[in-house]
Amino acid sequence: MAKRTTAFFCKECGYESAKWLGQCPGCREWNTFVEEPVGKKEKVGLRSYAANHKPSLLSQIQAEDEERMSTGFMELDRVLGGGIVRGSLTLIGGDPGIGKSTILLQVCRNLSESGKKLLYISGEESLKQIKIRADRIGDFNDNLKLYCETNLALIEHTLKEERPDVAVIDSIQTIYNEDVASAPGSVSQVRESTNLLMQIAKTENISVFVVGHVTKEGVVAGPRVLEHMVDTVLYFEGDRHASYRILRGVKNRFGSTNEIGVFEMCHEGLREVKNPSEYMLNGRPEHASGSVVACVIEGTRPILAEIQALVCRTNFGLPRRTAAGTDYNRVNLLMAVLEKRLGLKLGEYDAYVNVAGGMKINEPALDLGIVLAMISSYRDLVIDEKTIVFGEVGLSGEIRAVNMAERRVAEAKKLGFTRCIMPAVSKDALPQSKEMELIGVKNIQDLMKYI
Ligand code: TYD
Ligand code: MG
C-alpha cells in the first residue's frame, strides 16, 4: 500500500483523520477539516534529553516551591496562580485585536523593571510597529530585546544564545518549522512548533508565553489544538465595543482554573480593574422595574452584576425571547418554571434578558436573579436597589443552595447593599449581622412575599 502523504486535521481541536469529514468527531464542529501534508516525525534533541531519565519513587522527589515571578499585574498573577512559573509555557488565546500583544508587552515592561531579561519575538509586526505600541505604553529599559523572526530554528538558536528569563512568541500561527511540510498556521506546524518551544522552556528554564489567535474561518489552526500540550491556557475575552477585557484561566498546571482577571483598555495600554463589581454596576438605572443585582462567583472571586429583563406583550403569535450574557435555554427553562409554578402568563409575552456590562455568566446562582428580574418587569414592580439575590432555581420552583454564600454576602456588604435574598439552606449556615438583612427563600412562591 502506498504511504499516506497527506492527512486531514480539524483546525479547531486537531483531530486527525485519513479522509475528509464534514463534522469533527472530536469537537462536533462542522466544516473544520483541512488537508495537510504529513512528513516523517523526528523529535529533535529528545534522545539526548531522555538518556538519563529513569522512573523515580514519589517519596524521593524533592519538591521545592515553584519559583514565581510577578507580572506586575495583580489580576494576571492571580489567574496564573501567583505569578509566572520558571520554565512554564503559557498560551494566551483570543480574538485578533483584543489586546494580547499589548498585555504581553506591558508584562515585559514590568518584568524588565524588576531586572529580568526578556525577549519579545514577533512574527506579525515589524520592529517599528512594536516601537509605536511601546511608546503608548511607557518607557522601557534595556532588559527587553525585540526580535522579528518566524523561522523556528532561528528562534531556537536565539533563545539558547540569549537565555532570557521570559520569552514571548507573538504569534504561534506565524512561526514555521522547516522540517514540517505544511504551511505556517496549519495544525501540524502549530503543534510541532509548540512541542519544540515546550522542550526549550523546560530544558533552558525559560518561561515562554505563546500568543494564539482564535479564528472563526480560514485555514489557521486555533489555539484549542494546543490546549493539551501547554502548561497554562488563558483566554482573553471581551466585547469589541466595551473597553474592559476579561482574562480567563482555562487550564493551569500550577494553580486553580476558572480564575478571571479584569482589565480595561485605555490610552496607555491595559489597566487593571481591581474592583470589577463596582465597574459592572456602573450606570445602573434608578427605580426601574426589571433590574436586579445578582452575585456570581468567578473562580474564587464574587462579582456583582446587574440583570435586566424586559417582559412585554407580544405582537405576534410566537413570543420572542433573547438572552444576552447568559444561556438562552436556561432563560426559557426559568420562564417555563414561572409559568407553571406562579401562573404567570409568559406564553403571551416577549422576554429580553441581559446581563449588563457585557459579561458572560453561566453560573446556576444567577437563576434567582433572572427570575426576579422577570417577575419585576412582568408585574412592573421596582426591586429595592440595595437588594442583591443569588440562588439556583429547580424545575419545581424550589430554590437550591449555592456554594460560597458567605463570600457573596461579604462582597455585597462591601459595596453597600443591605438586603440579600438567598436560598434558605444557605442562610441558615450564615451568621446574622446588623448591616445586612438576610432573607432565606425556599421556593419561588416564598420569593413573592418579599417583593
Ligand atoms: P493588540 O494588543 O494589538 O491585539 P492582539 O495582539 O490581541 O491582536 O491590541 C490592539 C487593540 O488595542 C487596537 O485595537 C488598539 C487598542 N489599543 C488601545 O486602545 N490602547 C493602547 O494603548 C494600545 C497599545 C492598543
Ligand atoms: Mg498582536
Coordinates of N, CA and C in Angstrom, one line a residue, residues 218-409:
G218 N -11.1 30.4 7.7 CA -9.8 30.4 7.2 C -9.1 29.1 7.5
V219 N -7.8 29.0 7.2 CA -7.1 27.7 7.4 C -6.2 27.8 8.6
V220 N -6.3 28.8 9.4 CA -5.3 28.9 10.5 C -5.9 28.1 11.7
A221 N -5.0 27.3 12.3 CA -5.4 26.4 13.4 C -5.6 27.3 14.6
G222 N -6.7 26.9 15.3 CA -7.0 27.7 16.5 C -6.2 27.2 17.7
P223 N -6.1 28.0 18.8 CA -5.3 27.7 20.0 C -5.8 26.4 20.7
R224 N -7.1 26.0 20.4 CA -7.6 24.8 21.1 C -6.8 23.6 20.7
V225 N -6.2 23.6 19.6 CA -5.3 22.5 19.1 C -4.2 22.3 20.1
L226 N -3.8 23.4 20.8 CA -2.6 23.3 21.6 C -2.9 23.1 23.1
E227 N -4.2 23.2 23.4 CA -4.5 23.2 24.9 C -3.9 22.1 25.7
H228 N -3.9 20.9 25.1 CA -3.5 19.8 25.9 C -1.9 19.7 26.0
M229 N -1.2 20.5 25.2 CA 0.2 20.4 25.2 C 0.9 21.4 26.2
V230 N 0.3 22.5 26.5 CA 0.9 23.6 27.2 C 0.6 23.5 28.7
D231 N 1.3 24.2 29.5 CA 1.1 24.2 31.0 C -0.1 25.0 31.4
T232 N -0.3 26.1 30.8 CA -1.3 27.1 31.2 C -2.0 27.6 30.0
V233 N -3.3 27.7 30.0 CA -4.1 28.3 28.9 C -4.9 29.4 29.4
L234 N -4.7 30.6 28.9 CA -5.5 31.8 29.3 C -6.2 32.3 28.0
Y235 N -7.5 32.7 28.2 CA -8.2 33.3 27.1 C -8.6 34.7 27.4
F236 N -8.4 35.6 26.4 CA -8.7 36.9 26.6 C -10.1 37.1 25.9
E237 N -11.1 37.6 26.7 CA -12.4 37.7 26.2 C -12.8 39.2 26.4
G238 N -13.9 39.5 25.7 CA -14.4 40.8 25.9 C -15.2 41.3 24.7
D239 N -16.1 42.2 24.9 CA -16.8 42.7 23.8 C -15.9 43.7 23.1
R240 N -16.0 43.7 21.7 CA -15.2 44.7 21.0 C -15.6 46.1 21.3
H241 N -16.9 46.2 21.6 CA -17.4 47.6 21.8 C -17.2 48.1 23.2
A242 N -17.0 47.2 24.1 CA -16.8 47.6 25.5 C -15.3 47.7 25.8
S243 N -14.9 48.5 26.8 CA -13.5 48.8 26.9 C -12.9 47.7 27.9
Y244 N -13.7 47.0 28.6 CA -13.0 46.1 29.5 C -12.7 44.7 28.9
R245 N -11.7 44.0 29.4 CA -11.3 42.7 28.9 C -11.2 41.7 30.0
I246 N -11.6 40.5 29.8 CA -11.5 39.5 30.8 C -10.5 38.4 30.4
L247 N -9.6 38.2 31.3 CA -8.6 37.1 31.1 C -9.0 35.9 31.9
R248 N -9.3 34.8 31.2 CA -9.8 33.7 31.9 C -8.9 32.5 31.9
G249 N -8.6 31.9 33.0 CA -7.7 30.8 33.1 C -8.6 29.5 32.7
V250 N -8.2 28.8 31.7 CA -8.9 27.6 31.3 C -8.2 26.3 31.8
K251 N -6.9 26.4 31.8 CA -6.1 25.2 32.2 C -4.9 25.8 33.0
N252 N -4.5 25.2 34.1 CA -3.4 25.7 34.8 C -2.7 24.5 35.5
R253 N -1.5 24.2 35.2 CA -0.9 23.1 35.9 C -0.3 23.6 37.2
F254 N -0.3 24.9 37.4 CA 0.4 25.4 38.6 C -0.6 26.2 39.4
G255 N -1.9 26.1 39.3 CA -2.8 26.8 40.1 C -4.2 26.4 39.7
S256 N -5.2 27.1 40.3 CA -6.6 26.8 40.0 C -7.0 27.4 38.7
T257 N -8.0 26.8 38.1 CA -8.5 27.3 36.9 C -9.8 28.1 37.2
N258 N -10.3 28.7 36.1 CA -11.6 29.5 36.3 C -11.4 30.7 37.0
E259 N -10.2 31.1 37.3 CA -10.0 32.5 37.8 C -10.1 33.4 36.7
I260 N -10.5 34.6 37.0 CA -10.5 35.6 36.0 C -9.8 36.9 36.4
G261 N -9.3 37.6 35.5 CA -8.7 38.9 35.7 C -9.4 39.9 34.9
V262 N -9.7 41.1 35.4 CA -10.4 42.0 34.6 C -9.5 43.2 34.3
F263 N -9.5 43.6 33.1 CA -8.7 44.8 32.6 C -9.5 45.7 31.8
E264 N -9.0 46.9 31.7 CA -9.7 47.9 30.9 C -8.7 48.4 29.9
M265 N -9.2 48.5 28.6 CA -8.3 49.0 27.6 C -8.4 50.5 27.6
C266 N -7.3 51.2 27.8 CA -7.3 52.7 27.7 C -6.2 53.2 26.8
H267 N -5.9 54.4 26.9 CA -5.0 55.0 26.0 C -3.6 54.5 26.2
E268 N -3.2 54.2 27.4 CA -1.8 53.8 27.6 C -1.8 52.3 27.9
G269 N -2.5 51.5 27.1 CA -2.5 50.1 27.2 C -3.6 49.6 28.2
L270 N -3.4 48.4 28.7 CA -4.4 47.9 29.6 C -4.2 48.3 31.0
R271 N -5.3 48.5 31.7 CA -5.2 48.9 33.1 C -6.0 47.8 33.9
E272 N -5.6 47.5 35.1 CA -6.3 46.5 35.9 C -7.6 47.1 36.5
V273 N -8.6 46.3 36.6 CA -9.8 46.8 37.3 C -9.8 46.0 38.6
K274 N -9.5 46.7 39.6 CA -9.3 46.0 40.9 C -10.7 45.6 41.5
N275 N -11.7 46.4 41.2 CA -13.0 46.1 41.8 C -14.0 45.9 40.7
P276 N -14.1 44.7 40.1 CA -15.0 44.6 38.9 C -16.5 44.8 39.2
S277 N -16.9 44.5 40.5 CA -18.3 44.7 40.8 C -18.7 46.1 40.6
E278 N -17.9 47.0 41.1 CA -18.2 48.4 41.0 C -18.3 48.8 39.6
Y279 N -17.4 48.3 38.8 CA -17.3 48.6 37.4 C -18.5 48.1 36.7
M280 N -19.0 46.9 37.0 CA -20.1 46.3 36.3 C -21.4 47.0 36.7
L281 N -21.5 47.5 37.9 CA -22.7 48.2 38.3 C -22.8 49.6 37.9
N282 N -21.8 50.1 37.3 CA -21.8 51.5 36.8 C -23.0 51.8 36.0
G283 N -23.6 52.9 36.2 CA -24.7 53.3 35.3 C -26.0 52.6 35.5
R284 N -26.2 52.0 36.7 CA -27.4 51.2 36.9 C -28.6 52.2 37.0
P285 N -29.7 51.8 36.4 CA -30.9 52.7 36.4 C -31.5 52.8 37.8
E286 N -32.1 53.9 38.2 CA -32.7 54.1 39.5 C -34.2 53.9 39.3
H287 N -34.8 53.2 40.3 CA -36.2 53.0 40.4 C -36.8 52.4 39.0
A288 N -36.1 51.5 38.5 CA -36.6 50.9 37.2 C -37.0 49.5 37.5
S289 N -38.1 49.0 36.9 CA -38.5 47.6 37.1 C -37.7 46.8 36.2
G290 N -37.5 45.5 36.5 CA -36.8 44.6 35.7 C -35.3 44.7 35.9
S291 N -34.9 45.4 36.9 CA -33.4 45.4 37.1 C -33.1 44.9 38.5
V292 N -32.2 43.9 38.5 CA -31.9 43.2 39.8 C -30.4 43.0 39.8
V293 N -29.8 43.1 41.0 CA -28.3 42.8 41.1 C -28.2 41.4 41.7
A294 N -27.4 40.6 41.0 CA -27.1 39.2 41.4 C -25.6 39.1 41.7
C295 N -25.3 38.1 42.5 CA -23.9 37.9 42.8 C -23.5 36.5 42.3
V296 N -22.5 36.5 41.5 CA -22.0 35.3 40.9 C -20.5 35.1 41.4
I297 N -20.0 33.8 41.3 CA -18.7 33.6 41.6 C -17.9 33.2 40.4
E298 N -16.8 33.9 40.1 CA -15.9 33.6 39.0 C -14.6 33.1 39.6
G299 N -14.4 31.8 39.5 CA -13.2 31.3 40.2 C -13.3 31.3 41.7
T300 N -12.6 32.2 42.3 CA -12.7 32.3 43.8 C -13.3 33.6 44.1
R301 N -13.7 34.4 43.1 CA -14.0 35.8 43.4 C -15.5 36.1 43.1
P302 N -16.1 36.7 44.1 CA -17.5 37.1 43.9 C -17.6 38.4 43.0
I303 N -18.5 38.4 42.1 CA -18.7 39.6 41.2 C -20.2 39.9 41.2
L304 N -20.5 41.2 41.4 CA -21.9 41.6 41.3 C -22.2 42.0 39.9
A305 N -23.4 41.6 39.4 CA -23.7 42.0 38.1 C -25.2 42.4 38.0
E306 N -25.5 43.3 37.2 CA -26.9 43.7 37.1 C -27.6 42.9 36.0
I307 N -28.8 42.3 36.4 CA -29.5 41.6 35.4 C -30.7 42.4 35.0
Q308 N -30.9 42.6 33.7 CA -32.1 43.3 33.3 C -33.0 42.4 32.5
A309 N -34.3 42.6 32.7 CA -35.3 41.8 32.0 C -36.3 42.8 31.5
L310 N -36.8 42.5 30.3 CA -37.9 43.3 29.7 C -38.9 42.3 29.3
V311 N -40.1 42.3 29.9 CA -41.1 41.4 29.6 C -42.3 42.2 29.1
C312 N -42.6 42.0 27.8 CA -43.8 42.8 27.3 C -44.6 42.0 26.4
R313 N -45.9 42.4 26.2 CA -46.8 41.7 25.4 C -46.3 41.5 24.0
T314 N -46.5 40.3 23.5 CA -46.0 40.0 22.1 C -47.0 40.5 21.1
N315 N -46.5 40.9 20.0 CA -47.3 41.4 18.9 C -47.6 40.3 17.9
F316 N -46.8 39.2 18.0 CA -47.0 38.1 17.0 C -47.5 36.9 17.8
G317 N -47.8 35.9 17.0 CA -48.3 34.7 17.7 C -47.2 34.0 18.5
L318 N -46.0 34.1 18.0 CA -44.9 33.4 18.6 C -44.0 34.4 19.4
P319 N -44.0 34.3 20.7 CA -43.2 35.3 21.5 C -41.7 35.2 21.3
R320 N -41.1 36.3 21.3 CA -39.6 36.4 21.1 C -38.9 36.3 22.4
R321 N -37.9 35.6 22.5 CA -37.0 35.6 23.7 C -35.6 35.8 23.3
T322 N -34.9 36.6 24.0 CA -33.4 36.7 23.8 C -32.7 36.7 25.1
A323 N -31.5 36.2 25.1 CA -30.7 36.3 26.3 C -29.3 36.7 26.0
A324 N -28.9 37.8 26.5 CA -27.5 38.3 26.2 C -26.7 38.2 27.5
G325 N -25.6 37.5 27.4 CA -24.7 37.3 28.5 C -25.0 36.1 29.4
T326 N -26.0 35.4 29.0 CA -26.3 34.2 29.7 C -26.9 33.2 28.8
D327 N -27.2 32.0 29.3 CA -27.7 30.9 28.5 C -29.1 31.0 28.1
Y328 N -29.4 31.0 26.8 CA -30.7 31.2 26.2 C -31.7 30.1 26.7
N329 N -31.2 28.9 26.7 CA -32.0 27.8 27.1 C -32.4 27.8 28.6
R330 N -31.5 28.3 29.4 CA -31.7 28.5 30.8 C -32.8 29.5 31.0
V331 N -32.8 30.6 30.3 CA -33.8 31.6 30.4 C -35.2 31.0 30.0
N332 N -35.3 30.2 29.0 CA -36.5 29.6 28.6 C -37.0 28.7 29.6
L333 N -36.1 27.9 30.2 CA -36.5 27.0 31.3 C -37.0 27.7 32.5
L334 N -36.4 28.8 32.9 CA -36.9 29.6 34.0 C -38.2 30.2 33.7
M335 N -38.5 30.6 32.5 CA -39.8 31.1 32.2 C -40.8 30.1 32.3
A336 N -40.5 28.8 31.9 CA -41.5 27.8 32.0 C -41.8 27.5 33.5
V337 N -40.7 27.6 34.3 CA -41.0 27.4 35.8 C -41.9 28.4 36.3
L338 N -41.7 29.7 35.9 CA -42.5 30.8 36.4 C -44.0 30.6 35.9
E339 N -44.1 30.1 34.7 CA -45.5 30.0 34.1 C -46.2 28.9 34.9
K340 N -45.5 27.8 35.2 CA -46.2 26.7 35.8 C -46.4 26.9 37.3
R341 N -45.3 27.4 38.0 CA -45.4 27.4 39.4 C -46.0 28.7 40.0
L342 N -45.9 29.8 39.2 CA -46.5 31.0 39.7 C -47.7 31.5 38.9
G343 N -48.0 30.7 37.8 CA -49.1 31.0 37.0 C -49.0 32.3 36.2
L344 N -47.8 32.8 35.9 CA -47.6 34.0 35.1 C -47.9 33.6 33.6
K345 N -48.6 34.4 32.9 CA -48.9 34.0 31.5 C -47.8 34.4 30.6
L346 N -46.6 33.8 30.7 CA -45.5 34.3 30.0 C -45.5 33.9 28.5
G347 N -46.4 32.9 28.2 CA -46.6 32.5 26.8 C -47.0 33.6 25.9
E348 N -47.7 34.6 26.4 CA -48.1 35.7 25.6 C -47.2 36.9 25.6
Y349 N -46.0 36.7 26.2 CA -45.1 37.8 26.4 C -43.7 37.6 25.7
D350 N -43.2 38.6 25.2 CA -41.8 38.6 24.7 C -40.9 38.8 26.0
A351 N -39.7 38.2 25.9 CA -38.9 38.5 27.1 C -37.4 38.7 26.6
Y352 N -36.8 39.7 27.1 CA -35.4 40.0 26.7 C -34.6 40.1 28.0
V353 N -33.6 39.2 28.1 CA -32.8 39.2 29.4 C -31.4 39.6 29.0
N354 N -30.8 40.4 29.8 CA -29.5 41.0 29.5 C -28.7 41.1 30.8
V355 N -27.4 40.6 30.8 CA -26.5 40.8 31.9 C -25.8 42.1 31.5
A356 N -26.0 43.2 32.3 CA -25.5 44.4 31.9 C -24.0 44.4 32.1
G357 N -23.3 45.2 31.2 CA -21.8 45.2 31.3 C -21.2 44.3 30.3
G358 N -22.0 43.4 29.7 CA -21.4 42.5 28.7 C -20.7 41.3 29.1
M359 N -20.7 41.0 30.4 CA -20.1 39.8 30.9 C -20.9 38.6 30.5
K360 N -20.2 37.4 30.3 CA -20.9 36.2 30.1 C -20.9 35.4 31.3
I361 N -22.1 35.1 31.8 CA -22.2 34.3 33.1 C -23.1 33.1 32.9
N362 N -22.5 32.0 33.3 CA -23.3 30.8 33.2 C -23.5 30.0 34.5
E363 N -23.3 30.7 35.6 CA -23.4 30.1 36.9 C -24.9 29.9 37.3
P364 N -25.2 28.7 37.8 CA -26.6 28.5 38.2 C -27.1 29.5 39.3
A365 N -26.2 30.1 40.1 CA -26.6 31.0 41.1 C -27.3 32.3 40.5
L366 N -27.1 32.4 39.2 CA -27.7 33.6 38.5 C -29.3 33.4 38.4
D367 N -29.7 32.2 38.5 CA -31.2 31.8 38.2 C -32.1 32.8 39.0
L368 N -31.9 32.9 40.3 CA -32.8 33.6 41.1 C -32.8 35.1 40.6
G369 N -31.7 35.6 40.2 CA -31.7 37.0 39.7 C -32.5 37.1 38.4
I370 N -32.4 36.1 37.5 CA -33.1 36.2 36.3 C -34.6 36.1 36.6
V371 N -35.0 35.2 37.5 CA -36.4 35.0 37.8 C -36.9 36.3 38.4
L372 N -36.2 36.9 39.3 CA -36.7 38.1 40.0 C -36.8 39.3 39.0
A373 N -35.8 39.4 38.1 CA -35.9 40.4 37.1 C -37.1 40.3 36.2
M374 N -37.4 39.0 35.9 CA -38.6 38.8 35.0 C -39.9 39.1 35.7
I375 N -40.0 38.7 37.0 CA -41.2 39.0 37.8 C -41.3 40.5 37.9
S376 N -40.2 41.1 38.2 CA -40.2 42.6 38.4 C -40.7 43.3 37.2
S377 N -40.3 42.9 36.0 CA -40.7 43.5 34.8 C -42.1 43.2 34.4
Y378 N -42.5 41.9 34.6 CA -43.9 41.5 34.3 C -44.9 42.2 35.2
R379 N -44.6 42.3 36.4 CA -45.6 43.0 37.3 C -45.3 44.5 37.4
D380 N -44.3 45.0 36.8 CA -43.9 46.4 36.9 C -43.6 46.8 38.3
L381 N -42.9 45.9 39.0 CA -42.6 46.2 40.4 C -41.1 46.6 40.5
V382 N -40.8 47.7 41.2 CA -39.4 48.1 41.4 C -38.8 47.3 42.5
I383 N -37.7 46.6 42.3 CA -37.0 45.9 43.4 C -36.1 46.9 44.1
D384 N -36.1 46.9 45.4 CA -35.3 47.8 46.2 C -33.8 47.7 45.7
E385 N -33.2 48.9 45.5 CA -31.9 48.9 44.9 C -30.8 48.5 45.8
K386 N -31.0 48.3 47.0 CA -30.0 47.9 48.0 C -30.1 46.4 48.2
T387 N -30.8 45.7 47.3 CA -31.0 44.2 47.4 C -30.2 43.5 46.4
I388 N -29.5 42.4 46.9 CA -28.9 41.5 45.9 C -29.5 40.1 46.1
V389 N -29.4 39.3 45.1 CA -30.0 38.0 45.1 C -29.0 37.0 44.5
F390 N -29.1 35.8 45.0 CA -28.4 34.6 44.4 C -29.1 33.4 44.8
G391 N -29.0 32.3 43.9 CA -29.6 31.1 44.2 C -30.0 30.3 43.0
E392 N -30.0 29.0 43.0 CA -30.3 28.2 41.9 C -31.8 27.9 41.9
V393 N -32.5 27.9 40.8 CA -33.9 27.6 40.8 C -34.1 26.2 40.1
G394 N -34.8 25.3 40.8 CA -35.0 24.0 40.3 C -36.3 24.0 39.5
L395 N -36.6 22.8 38.9 CA -37.7 22.7 38.0 C -39.1 22.8 38.7
S396 N -39.1 22.4 40.0 CA -40.4 22.5 40.7 C -40.5 23.9 41.4
G397 N -39.6 24.8 41.1 CA -39.7 26.1 41.7 C -38.9 26.2 43.0
E398 N -38.2 25.2 43.4 CA -37.5 25.2 44.7 C -36.2 26.0 44.5
I399 N -35.8 26.7 45.5 CA -34.5 27.4 45.5 C -33.4 26.6 46.1
R400 N -32.4 26.3 45.4 CA -31.4 25.3 45.9 C -30.2 26.1 46.3
A401 N -29.4 25.4 47.2 CA -28.3 26.1 47.8 C -27.2 26.3 46.8
V402 N -26.4 27.3 47.0 CA -25.2 27.5 46.1 C -24.0 27.6 47.0
N403 N -22.8 27.4 46.4 CA -21.6 27.5 47.3 C -21.1 28.9 47.6
M404 N -20.2 29.0 48.5 CA -19.6 30.3 48.8 C -20.5 31.4 49.1
A405 N -21.6 31.1 49.9 CA -22.6 32.1 50.2 C -22.0 33.2 51.0
E406 N -21.1 32.9 51.9 CA -20.5 33.9 52.8 C -19.8 34.9 52.0
R407 N -19.0 34.5 51.0 CA -18.2 35.4 50.2 C -19.1 36.3 49.4
R408 N -20.2 35.8 48.9 CA -21.1 36.6 48.1 C -21.7 37.7 49.0
V409 N -22.1 37.3 50.2 CA -22.7 38.3 51.1 C -21.6 39.4 51.5

